[in-house]
Amino acid sequence: TYAYHMPVGDNGTRFSIGLSAVMSQYSLHKSEFIIADQEDEVITTSENSLIVPDAAMGLSLYKADKFYIHYGIYQLLGREVNFLNEANLENKRIRHHMFNVGVRFSAGEKLIFEPSALVKLTEGGMFQADLGIKAEIKELIAIGAYYRTGDAFVPYIGFYTKHLIFG
C-alpha cells in the first residue's frame, strides 16, 4: 500500500491518493463435498487452489478536525476467480465503490459532533448507505448511532487514549 498526501492551499486542507496491491487465495476442499454425480465435470476438472491478484485505490480531500470526503474502489482489476476451464464457469469479482463524507463541528468547548454518511455501490447493482452521528465528549469518550439502509441500527461507544481510539 502506498499513499501520497499533498496540501491544497494554505488552510490545512489536504488531498491524498492511495493504491494497494492485493493478493487473495481461494481454495476448494473437494474431499468435503457431497457429490451425487462422481463424474460431474465441474468437480473433476476444477483446481483445488487459486491465487488471484487485484488492486484497490482511494482518493481523499480532508481538513483535520473539520471535514472529509473519501472515495475508494475495491476489486479494481475485476479479476476472475475461475476454478474451472473458461468454457464451464466464470466468477468475476465485481468492483465495489465507497463514498464517505463527514463534517465535525464544535458545540461548546468540550463537545464535538460528527455527522457522516457512507454509500456503498457495486457494479452488480447493490446499494447500501450508512448514516449516523457521533458526539465526542472532552476527547475521552464518544457516543453515537448509525443506521444501515435495509439492515440495522447500530449504537456506538468509543474510548480515547493518547494514540488510539477503542470503539
CSV table of N, CA and C in Angstrom, one decimal:
chain,number,residue,atom,x,y,z
A,1,THR,N,0.8,-1.2,0.0
A,1,THR,CA,0.0,0.0,0.0
A,1,THR,C,0.9,1.2,0.0
A,2,TYR,N,0.5,2.2,-0.8
A,2,TYR,CA,1.2,3.5,-0.8
A,2,TYR,C,0.2,4.6,-0.9
A,3,ALA,N,0.5,5.7,-0.1
A,3,ALA,CA,-0.4,6.8,-0.1
A,3,ALA,C,0.5,8.1,-0.2
A,4,TYR,N,0.0,9.1,-0.9
A,4,TYR,CA,0.6,10.3,-1.1
A,4,TYR,C,-0.3,11.4,-0.7
A,5,HIS,N,0.1,12.3,0.2
A,5,HIS,CA,-0.7,13.4,0.8
A,5,HIS,C,-0.1,14.7,0.3
A,6,MET,N,-0.9,15.7,-0.2
A,6,MET,CA,-0.4,17.0,-0.6
A,6,MET,C,-1.3,18.1,-0.1
A,7,PRO,N,-0.7,19.2,0.3
A,7,PRO,CA,-1.5,20.3,0.7
A,7,PRO,C,-2.3,20.9,-0.4
A,8,VAL,N,-3.5,21.4,-0.1
A,8,VAL,CA,-4.3,22.2,-1.1
A,8,VAL,C,-4.6,23.5,-0.5
A,9,GLY,N,-3.8,24.5,-0.9
A,9,GLY,CA,-3.9,25.9,-0.3
A,9,GLY,C,-3.2,26.0,1.0
A,10,ASP,N,-3.4,27.1,1.7
A,10,ASP,CA,-2.7,27.4,2.9
A,10,ASP,C,-3.6,27.1,4.2
A,11,ASN,N,-4.8,26.6,4.1
A,11,ASN,CA,-5.7,26.5,5.2
A,11,ASN,C,-5.6,25.1,5.9
A,12,GLY,N,-4.7,24.2,5.5
A,12,GLY,CA,-4.6,22.9,6.2
A,12,GLY,C,-5.4,21.8,5.4
A,13,THR,N,-6.1,22.2,4.4
A,13,THR,CA,-6.8,21.1,3.6
A,13,THR,C,-5.8,20.3,2.8
A,14,ARG,N,-6.0,19.0,2.7
A,14,ARG,CA,-5.1,18.1,2.0
A,14,ARG,C,-5.8,17.2,1.1
A,15,PHE,N,-5.1,16.8,0.0
A,15,PHE,CA,-5.6,15.8,-0.9
A,15,PHE,C,-4.7,14.6,-0.9
A,16,SER,N,-5.3,13.4,-0.9
A,16,SER,CA,-4.4,12.2,-0.8
A,16,SER,C,-4.9,11.2,-1.8
A,17,ILE,N,-4.0,10.4,-2.3
A,17,ILE,CA,-4.3,9.3,-3.2
A,17,ILE,C,-3.6,8.1,-2.7
A,18,GLY,N,-4.2,6.9,-2.7
A,18,GLY,CA,-3.6,5.7,-2.2
A,18,GLY,C,-3.9,4.6,-3.2
A,19,LEU,N,-2.9,3.6,-3.2
A,19,LEU,CA,-3.0,2.5,-4.1
A,19,LEU,C,-2.5,1.3,-3.3
A,20,SER,N,-3.3,0.2,-3.4
A,20,SER,CA,-2.9,-1.1,-2.7
A,20,SER,C,-2.9,-2.2,-3.7
A,21,ALA,N,-1.9,-3.0,-3.6
A,21,ALA,CA,-1.8,-4.3,-4.3
A,21,ALA,C,-2.4,-5.4,-3.4
A,22,VAL,N,-3.3,-6.2,-4.0
A,22,VAL,CA,-4.0,-7.2,-3.2
A,22,VAL,C,-3.7,-8.6,-3.8
A,23,MET,N,-3.5,-9.6,-2.9
A,23,MET,CA,-3.3,-11.0,-3.4
A,23,MET,C,-4.3,-11.8,-2.5
A,24,SER,N,-5.2,-12.5,-3.2
A,24,SER,CA,-6.2,-13.4,-2.5
A,24,SER,C,-6.0,-14.8,-2.9
A,25,GLN,N,-6.1,-15.7,-2.0
A,25,GLN,CA,-6.1,-17.1,-2.2
A,25,GLN,C,-7.4,-17.8,-2.0
A,26,TYR,N,-7.9,-18.5,-2.9
A,26,TYR,CA,-9.2,-19.2,-2.8
A,26,TYR,C,-8.9,-20.7,-2.9
A,27,SER,N,-9.6,-21.5,-2.0
A,27,SER,CA,-9.4,-22.9,-2.0
A,27,SER,C,-10.7,-23.7,-2.0
A,28,LEU,N,-10.7,-24.8,-2.7
A,28,LEU,CA,-11.8,-25.8,-2.6
A,28,LEU,C,-11.4,-27.0,-1.8
A,29,HIS,N,-12.2,-27.4,-0.9
A,29,HIS,CA,-11.9,-28.6,-0.2
A,29,HIS,C,-12.8,-29.7,-0.7
A,30,LYS,N,-12.4,-30.3,-1.9
A,30,LYS,CA,-13.3,-31.2,-2.6
A,30,LYS,C,-13.5,-32.5,-1.8
A,31,SER,N,-12.6,-32.8,-0.9
A,31,SER,CA,-12.8,-34.0,0.0
A,31,SER,C,-14.0,-33.9,0.9
A,32,GLU,N,-14.5,-32.7,1.1
A,32,GLU,CA,-15.6,-32.4,2.0
A,32,GLU,C,-17.0,-32.3,1.2
A,33,PHE,N,-16.9,-32.3,-0.1
A,33,PHE,CA,-18.1,-32.2,-1.0
A,33,PHE,C,-18.9,-33.5,-0.9
A,34,ILE,N,-20.2,-33.3,-0.9
A,34,ILE,CA,-21.2,-34.4,-1.0
A,34,ILE,C,-21.6,-34.4,-2.5
A,35,ILE,N,-21.2,-35.4,-3.3
A,35,ILE,CA,-21.4,-35.3,-4.7
A,35,ILE,C,-22.3,-36.4,-5.1
A,36,ALA,N,-23.4,-36.1,-5.8
A,36,ALA,CA,-24.4,-37.0,-6.3
A,36,ALA,C,-23.8,-37.7,-7.6
A,37,ASP,N,-23.1,-37.0,-8.4
A,37,ASP,CA,-22.6,-37.5,-9.7
A,37,ASP,C,-21.1,-37.4,-9.6
A,38,GLN,N,-20.4,-38.6,-9.4
A,38,GLN,CA,-19.0,-38.6,-9.3
A,38,GLN,C,-18.2,-38.2,-10.6
A,39,GLU,N,-18.9,-38.2,-11.7
A,39,GLU,CA,-18.3,-37.8,-13.0
A,39,GLU,C,-18.6,-36.4,-13.4
A,40,ASP,N,-19.2,-35.6,-12.4
A,40,ASP,CA,-19.5,-34.2,-12.7
A,40,ASP,C,-18.3,-33.5,-13.2
A,41,GLU,N,-18.3,-32.9,-14.4
A,41,GLU,CA,-17.2,-32.2,-15.0
A,41,GLU,C,-16.8,-31.0,-14.2
A,42,VAL,N,-17.8,-30.3,-13.5
A,42,VAL,CA,-17.5,-29.2,-12.7
A,42,VAL,C,-16.5,-29.5,-11.6
A,43,ILE,N,-16.7,-30.7,-11.0
A,43,ILE,CA,-15.9,-31.1,-9.9
A,43,ILE,C,-14.6,-31.7,-10.3
A,44,THR,N,-14.6,-32.6,-11.3
A,44,THR,CA,-13.4,-33.4,-11.7
A,44,THR,C,-12.4,-32.5,-12.4
A,45,THR,N,-12.8,-31.4,-13.1
A,45,THR,CA,-11.8,-30.6,-13.8
A,45,THR,C,-11.4,-29.3,-13.0
A,46,SER,N,-11.9,-29.1,-11.8
A,46,SER,CA,-11.6,-27.9,-11.1
A,46,SER,C,-10.3,-27.9,-10.4
A,47,GLU,N,-9.7,-26.8,-10.2
A,47,GLU,CA,-8.5,-26.6,-9.5
A,47,GLU,C,-8.8,-26.7,-8.0
A,48,ASN,N,-7.8,-27.0,-7.1
A,48,ASN,CA,-8.0,-27.0,-5.7
A,48,ASN,C,-7.8,-25.7,-5.1
A,49,SER,N,-6.9,-24.9,-5.7
A,49,SER,CA,-6.5,-23.6,-5.1
A,49,SER,C,-6.1,-22.6,-6.2
A,50,LEU,N,-6.5,-21.4,-6.0
A,50,LEU,CA,-6.1,-20.3,-6.9
A,50,LEU,C,-5.6,-19.1,-6.2
A,51,ILE,N,-4.7,-18.4,-6.8
A,51,ILE,CA,-4.2,-17.1,-6.2
A,51,ILE,C,-4.6,-16.0,-7.3
A,52,VAL,N,-5.3,-15.0,-6.8
A,52,VAL,CA,-5.8,-14.0,-7.7
A,52,VAL,C,-5.3,-12.6,-7.3
A,53,PRO,N,-4.5,-12.0,-8.1
A,53,PRO,CA,-4.0,-10.6,-7.8
A,53,PRO,C,-5.1,-9.6,-8.1
A,54,ASP,N,-5.1,-8.5,-7.4
A,54,ASP,CA,-6.0,-7.4,-7.6
A,54,ASP,C,-5.4,-6.1,-7.1
A,55,ALA,N,-6.2,-5.1,-7.1
A,55,ALA,CA,-5.8,-3.8,-6.6
A,55,ALA,C,-6.9,-3.0,-6.0
A,56,ALA,N,-6.6,-2.0,-5.2
A,56,ALA,CA,-7.6,-1.1,-4.7
A,56,ALA,C,-7.0,0.3,-4.8
A,57,MET,N,-7.9,1.3,-4.8
A,57,MET,CA,-7.4,2.7,-4.9
A,57,MET,C,-8.4,3.6,-4.1
A,58,GLY,N,-7.8,4.7,-3.6
A,58,GLY,CA,-8.7,5.7,-2.9
A,58,GLY,C,-8.2,7.1,-3.1
A,59,LEU,N,-9.1,8.0,-3.0
A,59,LEU,CA,-8.9,9.4,-3.1
A,59,LEU,C,-9.5,10.1,-1.9
A,60,SER,N,-8.9,11.1,-1.3
A,60,SER,CA,-9.5,11.8,-0.2
A,60,SER,C,-9.2,13.3,-0.3
A,61,LEU,N,-10.1,14.1,0.2
A,61,LEU,CA,-10.0,15.5,0.4
A,61,LEU,C,-10.4,15.8,1.8
A,62,TYR,N,-9.5,16.4,2.7
A,62,TYR,CA,-9.9,16.5,4.1
A,62,TYR,C,-9.1,17.6,4.7
A,63,LYS,N,-9.7,18.1,5.8
A,63,LYS,CA,-9.0,19.0,6.7
A,63,LYS,C,-9.2,18.5,8.1
A,64,ALA,N,-8.1,18.2,8.7
A,64,ALA,CA,-8.1,17.5,10.0
A,64,ALA,C,-9.0,18.3,11.0
A,65,ASP,N,-9.9,17.5,11.7
A,65,ASP,CA,-10.8,18.0,12.7
A,65,ASP,C,-11.9,19.0,12.1
A,66,LYS,N,-12.1,18.9,10.7
A,66,LYS,CA,-13.1,19.8,10.1
A,66,LYS,C,-14.0,19.0,9.2
A,67,PHE,N,-13.5,18.3,8.2
A,67,PHE,CA,-14.3,17.6,7.2
A,67,PHE,C,-13.5,16.5,6.5
A,68,TYR,N,-14.2,15.6,5.8
A,68,TYR,CA,-13.5,14.6,5.0
A,68,TYR,C,-14.5,14.2,3.9
A,69,ILE,N,-13.9,13.9,2.7
A,69,ILE,CA,-14.6,13.4,1.6
A,69,ILE,C,-13.7,12.3,1.0
A,70,HIS,N,-14.2,11.0,1.0
A,70,HIS,CA,-13.3,9.9,0.6
A,70,HIS,C,-14.0,9.1,-0.5
A,71,TYR,N,-13.3,8.6,-1.5
A,71,TYR,CA,-13.8,7.7,-2.5
A,71,TYR,C,-12.8,6.5,-2.5
A,72,GLY,N,-13.3,5.3,-2.6
A,72,GLY,CA,-12.4,4.1,-2.7
A,72,GLY,C,-13.1,3.1,-3.7
A,73,ILE,N,-12.2,2.4,-4.4
A,73,ILE,CA,-12.7,1.4,-5.2
A,73,ILE,C,-11.9,0.1,-4.9
A,74,TYR,N,-12.6,-1.0,-4.8
A,74,TYR,CA,-12.0,-2.3,-4.5
A,74,TYR,C,-12.3,-3.3,-5.6
A,75,GLN,N,-11.5,-4.3,-5.7
A,75,GLN,CA,-11.5,-5.2,-6.9
A,75,GLN,C,-11.4,-4.4,-8.2
A,76,LEU,N,-10.4,-3.5,-8.2
A,76,LEU,CA,-10.2,-2.6,-9.2
A,76,LEU,C,-10.0,-3.3,-10.6
A,77,LEU,N,-9.3,-4.4,-10.6
A,77,LEU,CA,-8.9,-5.1,-11.8
A,77,LEU,C,-10.1,-6.0,-12.3
A,78,GLY,N,-11.1,-6.3,-11.4
A,78,GLY,CA,-12.2,-7.1,-11.8
A,78,GLY,C,-11.8,-8.5,-12.2
A,79,ARG,N,-10.8,-9.1,-11.6
A,79,ARG,CA,-10.3,-10.4,-12.0
A,79,ARG,C,-11.3,-11.5,-11.8
A,80,GLU,N,-11.1,-12.6,-12.6
A,80,GLU,CA,-12.0,-13.8,-12.4
A,80,GLU,C,-11.4,-14.7,-11.4
A,81,VAL,N,-12.3,-15.3,-10.6
A,81,VAL,CA,-11.9,-16.4,-9.7
A,81,VAL,C,-12.5,-17.6,-10.4
A,82,ASN,N,-11.7,-18.3,-11.1
A,82,ASN,CA,-12.2,-19.4,-12.0
A,82,ASN,C,-11.5,-20.7,-11.7
A,83,PHE,N,-12.1,-21.6,-11.0
A,83,PHE,CA,-11.6,-22.9,-10.6
A,83,PHE,C,-11.6,-23.8,-11.8
A,84,LEU,N,-12.4,-23.5,-12.8
A,84,LEU,CA,-12.7,-24.4,-13.9
A,84,LEU,C,-12.1,-23.8,-15.2
A,85,ASN,N,-12.2,-24.6,-16.3
A,85,ASN,CA,-11.8,-24.0,-17.6
A,85,ASN,C,-12.8,-23.0,-18.0
A,86,GLU,N,-12.5,-22.1,-18.8
A,86,GLU,CA,-13.4,-20.9,-19.1
A,86,GLU,C,-14.7,-21.4,-19.8
A,87,ALA,N,-14.7,-22.5,-20.4
A,87,ALA,CA,-16.0,-23.0,-21.0
A,87,ALA,C,-17.0,-23.4,-20.0
A,88,ASN,N,-16.6,-23.7,-18.8
A,88,ASN,CA,-17.6,-24.2,-17.8
A,88,ASN,C,-18.2,-23.1,-16.9
A,89,LEU,N,-17.4,-22.2,-16.4
A,89,LEU,CA,-17.9,-21.3,-15.4
A,89,LEU,C,-17.0,-20.0,-15.3
A,90,GLU,N,-17.7,-18.9,-15.1
A,90,GLU,CA,-17.0,-17.6,-14.9
A,90,GLU,C,-17.5,-17.0,-13.6
A,91,ASN,N,-16.6,-16.6,-12.8
A,91,ASN,CA,-16.9,-16.0,-11.5
A,91,ASN,C,-16.0,-14.7,-11.4
A,92,LYS,N,-16.5,-13.6,-11.9
A,92,LYS,CA,-15.8,-12.4,-11.9
A,92,LYS,C,-16.0,-11.6,-10.6
A,93,ARG,N,-14.9,-11.1,-10.0
A,93,ARG,CA,-15.0,-10.2,-8.9
A,93,ARG,C,-15.5,-8.8,-9.3
A,94,ILE,N,-16.6,-8.4,-8.8
A,94,ILE,CA,-17.1,-7.1,-9.2
A,94,ILE,C,-16.5,-6.0,-8.4
A,95,ARG,N,-16.4,-4.8,-9.0
A,95,ARG,CA,-15.9,-3.6,-8.3
A,95,ARG,C,-16.9,-3.1,-7.3
A,96,HIS,N,-16.3,-2.7,-6.2
A,96,HIS,CA,-17.0,-2.1,-5.1
A,96,HIS,C,-16.6,-0.6,-5.0
A,97,HIS,N,-17.6,0.3,-5.0
A,97,HIS,CA,-17.3,1.7,-4.9
A,97,HIS,C,-17.8,2.2,-3.5
A,98,MET,N,-17.0,3.0,-2.8
A,98,MET,CA,-17.3,3.5,-1.5
A,98,MET,C,-17.1,5.0,-1.5
A,99,PHE,N,-18.2,5.8,-1.1
A,99,PHE,CA,-18.2,7.2,-0.9
A,99,PHE,C,-18.4,7.5,0.5
A,100,ASN,N,-17.6,8.3,1.2
A,100,ASN,CA,-17.7,8.6,2.6
A,100,ASN,C,-17.5,10.1,2.8
A,101,VAL,N,-18.5,10.8,3.5
A,101,VAL,CA,-18.4,12.2,3.8
A,101,VAL,C,-18.7,12.4,5.3
A,102,GLY,N,-18.1,13.4,5.8
A,102,GLY,CA,-18.4,13.7,7.2
A,102,GLY,C,-17.9,15.1,7.5
A,103,VAL,N,-18.5,15.7,8.5
A,103,VAL,CA,-18.1,17.0,9.0
A,103,VAL,C,-18.1,17.0,10.5
A,104,ARG,N,-17.1,17.8,11.1
A,104,ARG,CA,-17.0,17.9,12.5
A,104,ARG,C,-17.2,19.4,12.9
A,105,PHE,N,-18.1,19.6,13.9
A,105,PHE,CA,-18.3,20.9,14.4
A,105,PHE,C,-18.4,20.9,15.9
A,106,SER,N,-18.0,22.0,16.5
A,106,SER,CA,-18.0,22.2,18.0
A,106,SER,C,-19.3,22.7,18.5
A,107,ALA,N,-19.7,22.2,19.6
A,107,ALA,CA,-20.9,22.7,20.3
A,107,ALA,C,-20.5,23.0,21.7
A,108,GLY,N,-19.6,24.0,21.8
A,108,GLY,CA,-19.0,24.3,23.1
A,108,GLY,C,-17.5,23.9,23.2
A,109,GLU,N,-16.9,24.1,24.3
A,109,GLU,CA,-15.5,23.8,24.4
A,109,GLU,C,-15.1,22.4,24.5
A,110,LYS,N,-16.0,21.5,25.0
A,110,LYS,CA,-15.6,20.1,25.2
A,110,LYS,C,-16.5,19.1,24.4
A,111,LEU,N,-17.3,19.6,23.5
A,111,LEU,CA,-18.3,18.7,22.8
A,111,LEU,C,-18.1,18.9,21.3
A,112,ILE,N,-17.9,17.8,20.5
A,112,ILE,CA,-17.8,17.8,19.1
A,112,ILE,C,-18.8,16.9,18.5
A,113,PHE,N,-19.6,17.3,17.5
A,113,PHE,CA,-20.5,16.4,16.8
A,113,PHE,C,-19.9,16.1,15.4
A,114,GLU,N,-20.2,14.9,15.0
A,114,GLU,CA,-19.7,14.4,13.7
A,114,GLU,C,-20.7,13.6,12.9
A,115,PRO,N,-21.6,14.3,12.1
A,115,PRO,CA,-22.5,13.5,11.3
A,115,PRO,C,-21.7,13.0,10.1
A,116,SER,N,-22.1,11.8,9.6
A,116,SER,CA,-21.3,11.2,8.5
A,116,SER,C,-22.3,10.3,7.7
A,117,ALA,N,-21.8,10.0,6.4
A,117,ALA,CA,-22.5,9.1,5.5
A,117,ALA,C,-21.5,8.3,4.8
A,118,LEU,N,-21.9,7.0,4.6
A,118,LEU,CA,-21.1,6.1,3.8
A,118,LEU,C,-22.0,5.4,2.8
A,119,VAL,N,-21.7,5.6,1.5
A,119,VAL,CA,-22.5,5.0,0.4
A,119,VAL,C,-21.7,3.9,-0.2
A,120,LYS,N,-22.3,2.7,-0.3
A,120,LYS,CA,-21.6,1.6,-1.0
A,120,LYS,C,-22.3,1.1,-2.2
A,121,LEU,N,-21.6,1.0,-3.3
A,121,LEU,CA,-22.2,0.6,-4.6
A,121,LEU,C,-21.4,-0.5,-5.2
A,122,THR,N,-22.0,-1.5,-5.8
A,122,THR,CA,-21.2,-2.4,-6.6
A,122,THR,C,-21.7,-2.3,-8.1
A,123,GLU,N,-20.8,-2.7,-9.0
A,123,GLU,CA,-21.2,-2.7,-10.4
A,123,GLU,C,-22.2,-3.8,-10.7
A,124,GLY,N,-22.5,-4.6,-9.7
A,124,GLY,CA,-23.6,-5.6,-9.8
A,124,GLY,C,-24.9,-5.1,-9.4
A,125,GLY,N,-25.0,-3.8,-9.0
A,125,GLY,CA,-26.3,-3.2,-8.6
A,125,GLY,C,-26.6,-3.1,-7.2
A,126,MET,N,-25.8,-3.6,-6.3
A,126,MET,CA,-26.1,-3.5,-4.8
A,126,MET,C,-25.8,-2.1,-4.3
A,127,PHE,N,-26.7,-1.6,-3.5
A,127,PHE,CA,-26.6,-0.2,-2.9
A,127,PHE,C,-26.9,-0.4,-1.4
A,128,GLN,N,-26.0,0.3,-0.7
A,128,GLN,CA,-26.2,0.4,0.8
A,128,GLN,C,-25.7,1.7,1.3
A,129,ALA,N,-26.4,2.3,2.3
A,129,ALA,CA,-25.9,3.5,2.9
A,129,ALA,C,-25.9,3.4,4.4
A,130,ASP,N,-24.8,3.9,5.0
A,130,ASP,CA,-24.7,4.0,6.5
A,130,ASP,C,-24.8,5.5,6.8
A,131,LEU,N,-25.7,5.9,7.6
A,131,LEU,CA,-25.9,7.3,8.0
A,131,LEU,C,-25.9,7.3,9.6
A,132,GLY,N,-25.2,8.4,10.1
A,132,GLY,CA,-25.1,8.4,11.5
A,132,GLY,C,-24.5,9.7,12.1
A,133,ILE,N,-24.5,9.7,13.4
A,133,ILE,CA,-23.9,10.9,14.1
A,133,ILE,C,-23.2,10.4,15.3
A,134,LYS,N,-22.1,11.1,15.6
A,134,LYS,CA,-21.3,10.7,16.8
A,134,LYS,C,-21.0,12.0,17.6
A,135,ALA,N,-21.0,11.9,18.9
A,135,ALA,CA,-20.6,13.0,19.7
A,135,ALA,C,-19.4,12.7,20.5
A,136,GLU,N,-18.4,13.5,20.5
A,136,GLU,CA,-17.2,13.3,21.3
A,136,GLU,C,-17.2,14.3,22.5
A,137,ILE,N,-17.0,13.7,23.7
A,137,ILE,CA,-17.0,14.5,24.9
A,137,ILE,C,-15.7,14.5,25.5
A,138,LYS,N,-15.1,15.7,25.6
A,138,LYS,CA,-13.8,16.0,26.2
A,138,LYS,C,-12.7,15.2,25.7
A,139,GLU,N,-12.8,14.7,24.4
A,139,GLU,CA,-11.8,13.9,23.8
A,139,GLU,C,-11.5,12.6,24.6
A,140,LEU,N,-12.4,12.2,25.4
A,140,LEU,CA,-12.3,11.0,26.3
A,140,LEU,C,-13.2,9.9,25.8
A,141,ILE,N,-14.4,10.2,25.5
A,141,ILE,CA,-15.4,9.2,25.2
A,141,ILE,C,-16.3,9.7,24.0
A,142,ALA,N,-16.8,8.8,23.2
A,142,ALA,CA,-17.7,9.1,22.1
A,142,ALA,C,-18.9,8.2,22.1
A,143,ILE,N,-20.0,8.8,21.8
A,143,ILE,CA,-21.3,8.0,21.7
A,143,ILE,C,-21.9,8.4,20.4
A,144,GLY,N,-22.7,7.5,19.8
A,144,GLY,CA,-23.3,7.8,18.6
A,144,GLY,C,-24.3,6.7,18.2
A,145,ALA,N,-24.9,6.9,17.0
A,145,ALA,CA,-25.8,5.9,16.5
A,145,ALA,C,-25.7,6.0,15.0
A,146,TYR,N,-25.8,4.8,14.3
A,146,TYR,CA,-25.8,4.7,12.9
A,146,TYR,C,-26.9,3.8,12.4
A,147,TYR,N,-27.3,4.1,11.2
A,147,TYR,CA,-28.4,3.3,10.5
A,147,TYR,C,-27.9,2.8,9.2
A,148,ARG,N,-28.0,1.6,8.9
A,148,ARG,CA,-27.6,1.0,7.7
A,148,ARG,C,-28.9,0.6,6.9
A,149,THR,N,-29.1,1.2,5.7
A,149,THR,CA,-30.3,1.0,5.0
A,149,THR,C,-30.7,-0.4,4.8
A,150,GLY,N,-31.9,-0.7,5.1
A,150,GLY,CA,-32.4,-2.1,5.0
A,150,GLY,C,-31.8,-3.1,5.9
A,151,ASP,N,-31.0,-2.7,6.9
A,151,ASP,CA,-30.3,-3.8,7.6
A,151,ASP,C,-30.3,-3.6,9.1
A,152,ALA,N,-29.8,-2.5,9.6
A,152,ALA,CA,-29.6,-2.4,11.1
A,152,ALA,C,-29.5,-1.0,11.6
A,153,PHE,N,-29.7,-0.9,12.9
A,153,PHE,CA,-29.4,0.3,13.7
A,153,PHE,C,-28.3,-0.1,14.6
A,154,VAL,N,-27.2,0.7,14.7
A,154,VAL,CA,-26.1,0.3,15.4
A,154,VAL,C,-25.7,1.5,16.4
A,155,PRO,N,-25.8,1.2,17.7
A,155,PRO,CA,-25.3,2.1,18.7
A,155,PRO,C,-23.7,2.1,18.7
A,156,TYR,N,-23.1,3.2,19.1
A,156,TYR,CA,-21.7,3.3,19.1
A,156,TYR,C,-21.2,3.9,20.4
A,157,ILE,N,-20.1,3.4,20.9
A,157,ILE,CA,-19.4,4.0,22.1
A,157,ILE,C,-17.9,3.8,21.9
A,158,GLY,N,-17.2,4.8,22.1
A,158,GLY,CA,-15.7,4.7,21.9
A,158,GLY,C,-15.0,5.4,23.1
A,159,PHE,N,-13.8,4.9,23.3
A,159,PHE,CA,-12.9,5.5,24.4
A,159,PHE,C,-11.6,5.9,23.7
A,160,TYR,N,-11.1,7.1,24.2
A,160,TYR,CA,-9.9,7.6,23.6
A,160,TYR,C,-8.7,7.5,24.5
A,161,THR,N,-7.6,7.1,24.0
A,161,THR,CA,-6.3,7.2,24.7
A,161,THR,C,-5.4,8.2,24.0
A,162,LYS,N,-4.2,8.3,24.4
A,162,LYS,CA,-3.3,9.3,23.8
A,162,LYS,C,-3.1,9.1,22.3
A,163,HIS,N,-3.0,7.8,21.9
A,163,HIS,CA,-2.7,7.4,20.5
A,163,HIS,C,-3.7,6.6,19.8
A,164,LEU,N,-4.7,6.0,20.6
A,164,LEU,CA,-5.7,5.1,20.0
A,164,LEU,C,-7.1,5.4,20.4
A,165,ILE,N,-8.0,5.0,19.5
A,165,ILE,CA,-9.4,5.1,19.8
A,165,ILE,C,-10.0,3.7,19.8
A,166,PHE,N,-10.7,3.3,20.9
A,166,PHE,CA,-11.3,2.0,21.0
A,166,PHE,C,-12.8,2.2,20.9
A,167,GLY,N,-13.4,1.5,19.9
A,167,GLY,CA,-14.8,1.7,19.8
A,167,GLY,C,-15.3,1.0,18.5
